[in-house]
Coordinates of C-alpha atoms and ligand atoms in Angstrom, one line a residue:
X1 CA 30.4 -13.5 16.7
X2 CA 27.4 -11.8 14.8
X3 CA 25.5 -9.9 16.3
X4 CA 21.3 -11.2 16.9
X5 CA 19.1 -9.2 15.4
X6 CA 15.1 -10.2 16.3
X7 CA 12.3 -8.9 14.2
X8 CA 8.8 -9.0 14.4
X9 CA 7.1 -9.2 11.6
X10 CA 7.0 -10.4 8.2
X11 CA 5.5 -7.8 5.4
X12 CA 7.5 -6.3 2.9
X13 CA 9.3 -3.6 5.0
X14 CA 10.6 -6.5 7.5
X15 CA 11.5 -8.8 4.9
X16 CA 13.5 -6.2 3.2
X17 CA 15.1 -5.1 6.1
X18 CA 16.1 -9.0 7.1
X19 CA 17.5 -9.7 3.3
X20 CA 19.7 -6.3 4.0
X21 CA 20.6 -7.1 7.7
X22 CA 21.7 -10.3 6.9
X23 CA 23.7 -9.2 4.0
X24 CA 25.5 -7.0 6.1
X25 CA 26.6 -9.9 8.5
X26 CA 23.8 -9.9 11.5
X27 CA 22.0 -13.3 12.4
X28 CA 18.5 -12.4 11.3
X29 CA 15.2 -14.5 12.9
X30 CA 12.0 -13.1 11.6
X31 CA 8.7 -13.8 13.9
X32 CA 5.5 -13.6 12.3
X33 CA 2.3 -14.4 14.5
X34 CA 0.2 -15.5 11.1
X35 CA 0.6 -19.0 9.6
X36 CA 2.8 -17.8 6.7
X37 CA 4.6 -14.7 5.8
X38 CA 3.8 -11.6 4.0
X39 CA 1.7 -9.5 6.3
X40 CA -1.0 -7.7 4.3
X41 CA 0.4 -8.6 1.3
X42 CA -0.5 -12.8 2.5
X43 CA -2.3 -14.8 -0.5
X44 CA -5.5 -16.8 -0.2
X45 CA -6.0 -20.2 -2.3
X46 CA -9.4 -21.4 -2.3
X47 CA -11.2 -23.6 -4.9
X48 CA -8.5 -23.2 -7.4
X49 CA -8.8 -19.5 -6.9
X50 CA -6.4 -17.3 -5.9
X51 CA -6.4 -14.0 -4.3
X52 CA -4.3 -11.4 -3.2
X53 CA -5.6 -10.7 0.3
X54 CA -4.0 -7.2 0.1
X55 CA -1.6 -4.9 -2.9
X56 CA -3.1 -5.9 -6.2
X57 CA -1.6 -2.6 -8.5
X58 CA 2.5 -3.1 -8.9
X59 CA 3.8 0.5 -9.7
X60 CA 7.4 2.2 -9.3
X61 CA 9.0 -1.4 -11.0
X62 CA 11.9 0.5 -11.0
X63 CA 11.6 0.5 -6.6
X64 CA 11.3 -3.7 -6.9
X65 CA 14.4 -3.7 -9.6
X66 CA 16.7 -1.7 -7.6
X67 CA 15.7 -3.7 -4.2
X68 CA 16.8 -7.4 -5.9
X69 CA 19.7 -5.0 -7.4
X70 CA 21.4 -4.6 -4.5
X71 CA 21.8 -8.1 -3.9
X72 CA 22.9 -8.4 -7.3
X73 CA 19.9 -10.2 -8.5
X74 CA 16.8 -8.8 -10.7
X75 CA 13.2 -8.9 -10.2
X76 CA 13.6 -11.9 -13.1
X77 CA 15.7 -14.4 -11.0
X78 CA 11.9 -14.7 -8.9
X79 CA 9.3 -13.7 -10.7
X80 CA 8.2 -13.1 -14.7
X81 CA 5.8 -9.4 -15.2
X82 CA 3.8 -8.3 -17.4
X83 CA 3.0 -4.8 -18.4
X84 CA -1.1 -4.7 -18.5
X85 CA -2.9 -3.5 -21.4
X86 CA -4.6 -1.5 -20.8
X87 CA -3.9 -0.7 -17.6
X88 CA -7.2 0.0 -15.6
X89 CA -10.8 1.2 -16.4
X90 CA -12.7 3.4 -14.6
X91 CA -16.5 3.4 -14.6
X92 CA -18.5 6.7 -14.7
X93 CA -22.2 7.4 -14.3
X94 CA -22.1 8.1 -17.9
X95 CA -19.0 6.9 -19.8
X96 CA -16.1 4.4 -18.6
X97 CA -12.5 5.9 -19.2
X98 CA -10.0 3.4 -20.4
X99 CA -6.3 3.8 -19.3
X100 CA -3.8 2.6 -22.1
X101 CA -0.4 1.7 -21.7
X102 CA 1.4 4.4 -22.8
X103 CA 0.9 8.4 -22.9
X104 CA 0.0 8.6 -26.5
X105 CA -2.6 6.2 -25.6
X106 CA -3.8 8.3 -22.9
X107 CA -3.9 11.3 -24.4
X108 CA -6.6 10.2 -27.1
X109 CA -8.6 9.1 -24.4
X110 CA -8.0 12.6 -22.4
X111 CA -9.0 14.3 -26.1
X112 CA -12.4 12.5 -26.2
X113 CA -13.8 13.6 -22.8
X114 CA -12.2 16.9 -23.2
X115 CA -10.8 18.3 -26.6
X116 CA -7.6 20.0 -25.6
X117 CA -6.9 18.5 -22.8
X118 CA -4.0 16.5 -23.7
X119 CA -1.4 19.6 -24.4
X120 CA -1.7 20.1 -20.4
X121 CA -1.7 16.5 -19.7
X122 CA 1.5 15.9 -21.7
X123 CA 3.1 19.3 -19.4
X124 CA 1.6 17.7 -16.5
X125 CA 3.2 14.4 -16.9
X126 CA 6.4 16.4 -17.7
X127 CA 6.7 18.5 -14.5
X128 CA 5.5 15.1 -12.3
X129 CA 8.0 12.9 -14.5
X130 CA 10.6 15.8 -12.8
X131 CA 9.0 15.5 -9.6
X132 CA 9.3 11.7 -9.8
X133 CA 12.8 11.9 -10.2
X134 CA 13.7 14.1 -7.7
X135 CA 11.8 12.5 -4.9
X136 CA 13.8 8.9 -6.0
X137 CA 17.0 10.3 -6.0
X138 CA 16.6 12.9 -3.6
X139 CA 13.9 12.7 -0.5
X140 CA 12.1 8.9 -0.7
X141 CA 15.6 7.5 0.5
X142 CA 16.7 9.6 3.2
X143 CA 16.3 8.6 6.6
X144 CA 13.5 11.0 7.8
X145 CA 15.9 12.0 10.7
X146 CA 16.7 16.0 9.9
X147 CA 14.4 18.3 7.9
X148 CA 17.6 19.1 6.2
X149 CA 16.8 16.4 4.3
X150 CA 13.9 17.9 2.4
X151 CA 16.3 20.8 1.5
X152 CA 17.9 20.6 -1.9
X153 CA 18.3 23.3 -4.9
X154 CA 15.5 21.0 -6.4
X155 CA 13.1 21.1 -3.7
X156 CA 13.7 24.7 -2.7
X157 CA 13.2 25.4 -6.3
X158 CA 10.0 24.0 -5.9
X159 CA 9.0 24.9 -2.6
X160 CA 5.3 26.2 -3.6
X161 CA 4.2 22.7 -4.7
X162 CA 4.6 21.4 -1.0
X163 CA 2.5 24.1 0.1
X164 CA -0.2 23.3 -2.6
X165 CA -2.5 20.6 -3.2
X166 CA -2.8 18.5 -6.1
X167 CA -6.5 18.9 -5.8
X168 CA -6.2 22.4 -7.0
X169 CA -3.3 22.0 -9.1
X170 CA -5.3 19.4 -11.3
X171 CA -8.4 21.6 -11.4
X172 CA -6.4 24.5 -12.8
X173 CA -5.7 22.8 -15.7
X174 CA -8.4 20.5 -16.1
X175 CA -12.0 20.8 -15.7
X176 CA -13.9 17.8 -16.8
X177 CA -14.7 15.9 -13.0
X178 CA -13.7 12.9 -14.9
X179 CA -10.4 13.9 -16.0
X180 CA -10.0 15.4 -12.5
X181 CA -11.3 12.3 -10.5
X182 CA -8.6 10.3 -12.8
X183 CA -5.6 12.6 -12.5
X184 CA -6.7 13.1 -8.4
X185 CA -6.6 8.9 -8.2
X186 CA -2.5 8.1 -8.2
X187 CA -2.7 9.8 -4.7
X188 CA -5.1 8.3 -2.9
X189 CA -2.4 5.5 -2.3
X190 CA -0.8 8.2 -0.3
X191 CA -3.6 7.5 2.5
X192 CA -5.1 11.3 2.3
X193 CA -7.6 13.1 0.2
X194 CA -6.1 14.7 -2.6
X195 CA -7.2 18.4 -1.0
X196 CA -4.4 17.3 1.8
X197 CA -2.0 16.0 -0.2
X198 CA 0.8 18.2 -1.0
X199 CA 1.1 19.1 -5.2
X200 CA 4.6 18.1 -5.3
X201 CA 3.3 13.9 -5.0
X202 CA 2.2 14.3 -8.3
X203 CA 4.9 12.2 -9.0
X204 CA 2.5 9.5 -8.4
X205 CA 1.0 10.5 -11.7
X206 CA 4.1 9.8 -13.3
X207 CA 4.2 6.6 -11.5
X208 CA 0.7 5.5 -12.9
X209 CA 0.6 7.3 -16.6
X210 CA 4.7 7.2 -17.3
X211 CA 5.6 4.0 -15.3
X212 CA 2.8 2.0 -15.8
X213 CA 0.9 -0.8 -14.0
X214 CA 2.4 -4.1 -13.9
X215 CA 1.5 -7.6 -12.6
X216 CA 3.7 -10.4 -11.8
X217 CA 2.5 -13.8 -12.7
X218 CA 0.9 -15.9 -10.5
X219 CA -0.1 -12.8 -8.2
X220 CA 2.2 -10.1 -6.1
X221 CA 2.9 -12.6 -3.5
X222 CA 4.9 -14.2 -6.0
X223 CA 7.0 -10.7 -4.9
X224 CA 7.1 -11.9 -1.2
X225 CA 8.1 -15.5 -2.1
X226 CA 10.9 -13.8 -3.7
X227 CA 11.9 -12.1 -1.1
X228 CA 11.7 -15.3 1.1
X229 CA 13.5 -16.9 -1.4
X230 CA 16.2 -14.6 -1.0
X231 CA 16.3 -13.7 2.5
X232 CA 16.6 -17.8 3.3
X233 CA 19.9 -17.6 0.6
X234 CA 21.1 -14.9 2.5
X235 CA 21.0 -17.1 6.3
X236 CA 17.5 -15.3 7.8
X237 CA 15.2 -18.0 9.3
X238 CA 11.8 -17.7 9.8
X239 CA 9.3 -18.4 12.5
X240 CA 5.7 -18.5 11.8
X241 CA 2.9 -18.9 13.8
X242 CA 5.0 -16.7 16.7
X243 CA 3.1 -13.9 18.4
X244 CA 5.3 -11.4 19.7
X245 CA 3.8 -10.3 23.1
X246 CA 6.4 -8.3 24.5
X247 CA 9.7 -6.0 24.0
X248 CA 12.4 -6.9 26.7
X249 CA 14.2 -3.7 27.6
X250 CA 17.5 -3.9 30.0
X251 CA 18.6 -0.8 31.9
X252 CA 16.8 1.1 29.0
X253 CA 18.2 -1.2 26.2
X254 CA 16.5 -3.7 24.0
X255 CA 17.7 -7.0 24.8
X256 CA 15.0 -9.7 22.9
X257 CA 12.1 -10.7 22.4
X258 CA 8.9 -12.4 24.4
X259 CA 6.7 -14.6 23.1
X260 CA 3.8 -16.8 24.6
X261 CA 6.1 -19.6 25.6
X262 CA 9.9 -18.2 24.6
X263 CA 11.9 -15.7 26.0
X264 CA 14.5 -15.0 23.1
X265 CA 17.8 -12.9 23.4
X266 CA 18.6 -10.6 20.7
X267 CA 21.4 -7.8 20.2
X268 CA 19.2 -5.2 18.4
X269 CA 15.4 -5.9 18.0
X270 CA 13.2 -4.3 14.8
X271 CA 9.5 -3.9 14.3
X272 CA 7.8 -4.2 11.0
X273 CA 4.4 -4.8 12.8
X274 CA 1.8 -1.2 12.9
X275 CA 3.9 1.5 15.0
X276 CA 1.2 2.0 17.8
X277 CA 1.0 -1.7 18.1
X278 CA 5.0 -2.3 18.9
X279 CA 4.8 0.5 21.1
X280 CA 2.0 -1.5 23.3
X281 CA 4.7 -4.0 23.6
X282 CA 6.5 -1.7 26.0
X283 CA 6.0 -0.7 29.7
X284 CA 4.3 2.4 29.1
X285 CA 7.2 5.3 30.0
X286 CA 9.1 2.8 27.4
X287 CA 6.7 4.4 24.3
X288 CA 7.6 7.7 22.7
X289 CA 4.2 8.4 21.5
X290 CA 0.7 8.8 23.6
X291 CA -2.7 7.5 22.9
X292 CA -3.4 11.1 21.8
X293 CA -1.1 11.4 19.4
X294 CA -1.8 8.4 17.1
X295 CA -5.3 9.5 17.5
X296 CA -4.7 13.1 16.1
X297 CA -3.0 11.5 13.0
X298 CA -4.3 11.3 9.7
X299 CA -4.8 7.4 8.7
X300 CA -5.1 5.7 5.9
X301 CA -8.3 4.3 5.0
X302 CA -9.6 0.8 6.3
X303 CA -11.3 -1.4 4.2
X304 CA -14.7 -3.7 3.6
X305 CA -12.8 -6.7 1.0
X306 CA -14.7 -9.4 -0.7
X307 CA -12.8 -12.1 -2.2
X308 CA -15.6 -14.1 -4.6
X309 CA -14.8 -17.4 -6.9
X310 CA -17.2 -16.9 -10.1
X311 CA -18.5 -19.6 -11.8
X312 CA -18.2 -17.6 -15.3
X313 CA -16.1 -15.3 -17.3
X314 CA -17.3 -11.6 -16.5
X315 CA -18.0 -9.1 -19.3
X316 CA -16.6 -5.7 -19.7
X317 CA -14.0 -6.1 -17.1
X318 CA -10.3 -5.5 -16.9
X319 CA -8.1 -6.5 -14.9
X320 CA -8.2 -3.5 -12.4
X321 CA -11.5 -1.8 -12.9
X322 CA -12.4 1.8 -10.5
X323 CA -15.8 2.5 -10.0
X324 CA -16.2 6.3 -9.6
X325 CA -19.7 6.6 -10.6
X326 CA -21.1 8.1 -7.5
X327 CA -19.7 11.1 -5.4
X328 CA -15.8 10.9 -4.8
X329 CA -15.9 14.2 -2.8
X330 CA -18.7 12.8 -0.3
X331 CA -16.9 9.5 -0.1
X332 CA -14.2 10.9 0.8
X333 CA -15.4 13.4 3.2
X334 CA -16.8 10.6 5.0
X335 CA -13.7 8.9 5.0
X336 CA -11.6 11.5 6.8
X337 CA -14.2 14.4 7.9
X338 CA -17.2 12.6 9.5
X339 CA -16.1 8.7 9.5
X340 CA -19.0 7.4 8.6
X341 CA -20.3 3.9 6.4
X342 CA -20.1 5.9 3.2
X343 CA -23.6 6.7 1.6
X344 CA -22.7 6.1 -2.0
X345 CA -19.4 4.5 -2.0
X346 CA -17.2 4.4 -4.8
X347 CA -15.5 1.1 -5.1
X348 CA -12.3 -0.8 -6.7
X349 CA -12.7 -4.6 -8.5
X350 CA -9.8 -6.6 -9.5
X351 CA -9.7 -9.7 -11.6
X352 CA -6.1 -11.1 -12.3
X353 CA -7.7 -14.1 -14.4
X354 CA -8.4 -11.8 -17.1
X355 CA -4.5 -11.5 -18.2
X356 CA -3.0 -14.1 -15.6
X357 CA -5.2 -16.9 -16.2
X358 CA -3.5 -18.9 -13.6
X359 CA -5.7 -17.2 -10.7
X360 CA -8.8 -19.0 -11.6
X361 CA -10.1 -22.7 -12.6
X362 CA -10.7 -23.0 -16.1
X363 CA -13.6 -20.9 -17.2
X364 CA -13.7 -18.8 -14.1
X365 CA -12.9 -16.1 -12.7
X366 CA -11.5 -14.4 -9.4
X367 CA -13.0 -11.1 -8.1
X368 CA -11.4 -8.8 -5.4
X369 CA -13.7 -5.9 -4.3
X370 CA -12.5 -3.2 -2.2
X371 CA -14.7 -0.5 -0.6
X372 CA -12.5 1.9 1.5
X373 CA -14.1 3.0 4.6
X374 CA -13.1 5.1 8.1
X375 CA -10.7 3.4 10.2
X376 CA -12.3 2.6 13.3
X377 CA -15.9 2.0 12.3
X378 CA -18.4 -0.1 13.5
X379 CA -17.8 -3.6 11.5
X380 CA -20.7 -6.1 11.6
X381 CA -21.8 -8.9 9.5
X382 CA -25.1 -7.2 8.8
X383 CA -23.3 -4.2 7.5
X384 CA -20.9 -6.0 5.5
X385 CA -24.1 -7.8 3.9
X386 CA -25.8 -4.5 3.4
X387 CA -22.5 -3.2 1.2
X388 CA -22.0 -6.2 -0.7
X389 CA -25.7 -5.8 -1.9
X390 CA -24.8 -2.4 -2.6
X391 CA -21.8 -2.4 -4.9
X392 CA -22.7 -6.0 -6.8
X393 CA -25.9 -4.4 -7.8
X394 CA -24.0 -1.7 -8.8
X395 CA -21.3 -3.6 -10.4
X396 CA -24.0 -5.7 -12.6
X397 CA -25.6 -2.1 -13.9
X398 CA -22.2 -0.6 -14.6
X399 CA -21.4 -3.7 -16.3
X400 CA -24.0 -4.9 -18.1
X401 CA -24.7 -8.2 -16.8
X402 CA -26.0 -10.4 -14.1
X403 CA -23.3 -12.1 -11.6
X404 CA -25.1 -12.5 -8.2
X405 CA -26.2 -16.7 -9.4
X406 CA -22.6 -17.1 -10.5
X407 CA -21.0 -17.0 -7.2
X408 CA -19.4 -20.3 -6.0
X409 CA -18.2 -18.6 -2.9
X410 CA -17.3 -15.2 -1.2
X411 CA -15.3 -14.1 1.9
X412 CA -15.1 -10.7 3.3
X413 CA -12.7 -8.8 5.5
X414 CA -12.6 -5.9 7.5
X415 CA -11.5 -3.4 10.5
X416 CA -12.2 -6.5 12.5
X417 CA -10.1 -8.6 10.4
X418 CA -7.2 -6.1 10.1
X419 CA -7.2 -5.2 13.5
X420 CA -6.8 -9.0 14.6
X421 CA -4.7 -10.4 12.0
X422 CA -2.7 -7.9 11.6
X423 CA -2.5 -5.6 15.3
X424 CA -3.5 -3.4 13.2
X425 CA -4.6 0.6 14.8
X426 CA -8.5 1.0 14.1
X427 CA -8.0 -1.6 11.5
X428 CA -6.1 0.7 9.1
X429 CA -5.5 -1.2 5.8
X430 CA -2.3 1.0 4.5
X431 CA -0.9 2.8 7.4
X432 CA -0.6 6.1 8.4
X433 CA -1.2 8.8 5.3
X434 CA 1.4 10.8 3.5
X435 CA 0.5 14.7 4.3
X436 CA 2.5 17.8 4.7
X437 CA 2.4 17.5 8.5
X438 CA 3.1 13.7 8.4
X439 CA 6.0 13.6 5.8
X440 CA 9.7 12.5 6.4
X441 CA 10.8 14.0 10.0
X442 CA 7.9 14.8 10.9
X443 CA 6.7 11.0 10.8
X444 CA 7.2 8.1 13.9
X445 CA 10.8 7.7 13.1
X446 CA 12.5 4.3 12.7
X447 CA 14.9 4.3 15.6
X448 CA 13.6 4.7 19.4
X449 CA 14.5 8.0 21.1
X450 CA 13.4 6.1 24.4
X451 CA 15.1 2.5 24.0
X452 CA 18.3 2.0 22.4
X453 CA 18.7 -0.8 20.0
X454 CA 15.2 -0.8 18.9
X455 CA 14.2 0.0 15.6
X456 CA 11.0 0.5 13.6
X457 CA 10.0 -0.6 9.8
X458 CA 6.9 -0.1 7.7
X459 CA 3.9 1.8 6.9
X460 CA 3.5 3.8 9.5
X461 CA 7.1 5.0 9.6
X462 CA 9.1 6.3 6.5
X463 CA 8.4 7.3 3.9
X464 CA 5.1 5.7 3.9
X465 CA 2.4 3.9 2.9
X466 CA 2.1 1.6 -0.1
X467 CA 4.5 -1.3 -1.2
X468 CA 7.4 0.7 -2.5
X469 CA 7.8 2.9 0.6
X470 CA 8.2 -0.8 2.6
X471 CA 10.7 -1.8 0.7
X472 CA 12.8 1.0 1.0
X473 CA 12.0 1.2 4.7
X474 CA 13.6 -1.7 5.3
X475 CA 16.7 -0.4 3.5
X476 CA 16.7 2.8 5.5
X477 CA 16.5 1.0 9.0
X478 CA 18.9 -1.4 7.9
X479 CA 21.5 1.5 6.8
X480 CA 20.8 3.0 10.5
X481 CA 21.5 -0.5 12.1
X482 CA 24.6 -1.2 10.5
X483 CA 25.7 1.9 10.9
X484 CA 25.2 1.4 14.9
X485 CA 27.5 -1.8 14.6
Ligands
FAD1 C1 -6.4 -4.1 1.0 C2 -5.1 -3.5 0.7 C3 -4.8 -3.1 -0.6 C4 -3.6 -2.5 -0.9 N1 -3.2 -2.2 -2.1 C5 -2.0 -1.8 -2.4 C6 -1.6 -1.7 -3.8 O1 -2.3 -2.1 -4.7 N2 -0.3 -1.3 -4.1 C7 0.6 -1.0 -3.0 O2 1.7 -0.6 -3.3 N3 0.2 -1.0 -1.7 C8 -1.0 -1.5 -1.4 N4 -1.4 -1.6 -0.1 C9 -0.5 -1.2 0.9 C10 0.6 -2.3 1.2 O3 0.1 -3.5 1.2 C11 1.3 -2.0 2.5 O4 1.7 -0.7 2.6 C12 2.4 -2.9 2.8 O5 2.2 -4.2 2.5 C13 2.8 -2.8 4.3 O6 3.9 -3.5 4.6 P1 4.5 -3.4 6.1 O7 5.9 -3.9 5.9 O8 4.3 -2.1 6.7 O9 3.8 -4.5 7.0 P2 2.5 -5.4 7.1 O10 2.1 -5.9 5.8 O11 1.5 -4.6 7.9 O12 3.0 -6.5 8.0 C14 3.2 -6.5 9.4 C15 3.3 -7.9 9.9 O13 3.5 -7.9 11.3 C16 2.8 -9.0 11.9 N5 2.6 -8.7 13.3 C17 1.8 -7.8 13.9 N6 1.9 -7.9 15.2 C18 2.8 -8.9 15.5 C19 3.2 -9.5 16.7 N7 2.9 -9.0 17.9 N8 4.0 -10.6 16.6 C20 4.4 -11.1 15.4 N9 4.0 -10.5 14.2 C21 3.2 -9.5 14.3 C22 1.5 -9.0 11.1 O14 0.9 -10.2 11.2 C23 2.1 -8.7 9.7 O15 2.4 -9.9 9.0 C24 -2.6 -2.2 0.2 C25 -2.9 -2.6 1.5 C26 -4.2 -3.3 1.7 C27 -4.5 -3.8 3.1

């Protein structure tokens, strides 16, 4: 008989992990205590509009390809992309840099703000197309269990660029702040500041400039429906609307799962849900990490979201737009240094109806504002007021035009909102961040040392934050959990 595999959970790393499990002959039930699947990644209709509630950029398509490979399907069988064109602006005090869809494209741009430049873009790009590669075929897919794993003759080769940070890398060869707060961006996915994150994660930079950005029609939860899609081909079923509220353990052993009114039995039980929070589901001697642990880790930042319908078309918009006309190293400081409601906060707008004009009623057009903040702040509805003033003011002068009448409705979400929806630690919007101290080993690992048969997926675990990482998270558990068979 096959063996019951329970897993709590339903973002990318779990569903990943259930489509491989169940390939590899388990019985897979997935419980997810929201109303539909998808975790951070869920989707929000409203009005005719619709919104990604969470990942809006699709880099690494090469990750997604390889994933729907090894079921010997492609990315095509579920969903139709389009490379965007260009592929984000970014608004300065003073000038607003466009990012084209290719390198030749980008190198003009890097010529205009800074003649010369783009002879050390083009040998940047080279050395992080290198580093791209060898982190894909040698580190990202590695179970994070030895730190033999980090050794190769390419990594060793290269061993100065972990001790490094890209922040000073960048500024050695560039010195417009523009150029810099461009090249620094790619990393700030990784959850740290770029003065923390190691030089070798560059790669990132091949990811954005050599890869490109990418959106798949009808919005990225047209990813997770594909992965429903095929996890319910391959025999997983799903239960929604089930909060998991406690790990059984057996002599030491995980033997199922609790829920409010269910006790169910399972073989081998796997957590996509945040680390910390899985860990609460177990008598305390059960949990291999203390309060003061997770609260000496570096996380990734929370964040203040508004999701507004417009009445109108905007003007001088793409489709991902960064605003980076106030100070990034201040922002950022208080982000990490002195959490803090930023002062002068830089901010990120998305609007899919401009190249997908599914996402909005005729005429319209959908708007996704992010402002990254501190995990753990103070979240109020006064404050979030005070913010939104903030940045659509700003957004209408960096823009050129008036929006505030043209607003048919707005939501916001928060560390409030992540924390309850999602049992999320401080209300962290992308888990914990990728820095020297917090890479591969040296991250909570995806199999208990304390309870056997329990297994952990996602963000928090490895090799990180960001969609990618969860999708081949749920590969690497997978591998460990088969291999336990
Ligand atoms: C606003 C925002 C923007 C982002 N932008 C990008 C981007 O542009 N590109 C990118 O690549 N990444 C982005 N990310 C990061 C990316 O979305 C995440 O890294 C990824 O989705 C995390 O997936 P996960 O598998 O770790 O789990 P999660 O998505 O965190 O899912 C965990 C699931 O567990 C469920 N759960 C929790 N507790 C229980 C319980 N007790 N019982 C049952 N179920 C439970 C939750 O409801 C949730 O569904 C963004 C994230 C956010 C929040």
């Amino acid at each position: 008989m096959s063996k019951k595999v329970a897993i709590i959970g339903s973002g990318f790393s779990a569903l990943a992990a259930s489509c491989y499990l169940s390939k590899e002959g388990f019985q897979v039930d997935v419980y997810e205590k929201n109303g539909t699947v998808g975790g951070r990644a869920r989707q929000m209709t409203k009005q005719g509009f619709t919104f990604d509630m969470g990942p809006s950029w699709y880099w690494m398509p090469d990750i997604f390809e390889r994933f729907f490979k090894d079921f010997g399907k492609s990315t095509s069988d579920y969903y139709e992309l389009d490379r965007l064109s260009p592929a984000y602006k970014i608004f300065f005090q003073d000038d607003v840099i466009t990012i084209g869809d290719s390198l030749d494209k980008i190198c003009e741009e890097f010529e205009r703000i800074e003649p010369g430049s783009s002879g050390a873009l083009k040998r940047f790009i080279d050395k992080a197309r290198r580093n791209y590669e060898i982190a894909i075929d040698e580190i990202v897919y590695r179970p994070g269990i030895s730190p033999l794993e980090l050794v190769t003759k390419d990594t060793v080769l290269r061993v100065d660029q972990f001790f490094k940070n890209i922040s000073g890398e960048v500024r050695k060869q560039f010195k417009n702040p523009k150029l810099i707060a461009t090249l620094e961006f790619p990393v700030l996915f990784l959850g740290a500041k770029p003065s923390n994150t190691p030089a070798f994660y560059s790669f990132m930079n091949y990811a954005d400039f050599g890869l490109g950005t990418w959106h798949p029609k009808g919005g990225m939860y047209k990813i997770i429906e594909g992965m429903r899609s095929l996890a319910e081909e391959l025999g997983v079923q799903f239960h929604t609307n089930h909060n998991v509220d406690g790990i059984v353990v057996t002599n030491g052993k995980a033997t199922g799962i609790k829920t409010e009114d269910k006790h169910i039995d399972a073989d081998m039980v796997l957590s996509g849900a945040d680390y910390h929070h899985t860990e609460s589901l177990l008598e305390e001697p059960l949990r291999q990490f203390s309060e003061s642990y997770w609260s000496k880790k570096t996380f990734a930042p929370s964040s203040l979201l508004f999701y507004i319908g417009f009445d109108k078309k905007l003007d001088n918009i793409e489709h991902h737009n960064l605003f980076f006309d106030t100070d990034f190293e201040k922002h950022a400081t208080e982000i990490y240094d002195t959490p803090s409601w930023p002062s002068d906060p830089l901010f990120y707008a998305n609007f899919p109806s401009v190249t997908d004009l599914s996402m909005a009623p005729a005429s319209c057009e959908t708007g996704f504002f992010l402002v990254p903040i501190a995990p753990g702040l103070e979240d109020t509805p006064e404050l979030r007021e005070q913010y939104f003033d903030i940045i659509i003011k700003r957004f209408q002068d960096r823009t050129g035009q008036s929006v505030e009448n043209n607003i048919i409705f707005r939501e916001s979400f928060c560390v409030k909102d992540f924390v309850e929806q999602y049992n999320s630690y401080k209300g962290n919007a992308y888990g914990m961040a990728n820095t020297l101290t917090q890479t591969a080993f040296l991250r909570p690992g995806l199999k208990s040392k304390k309870v056997r048969d329990l297994y952990f997926t996602g963000q928090l675990t490895v090799p990180g934050p960001g969609v990618p990482p969860s999708l081949i998270s749920g590969k690497l558990v997978s591998e460990l959990m088969s291999k336990k068979r």
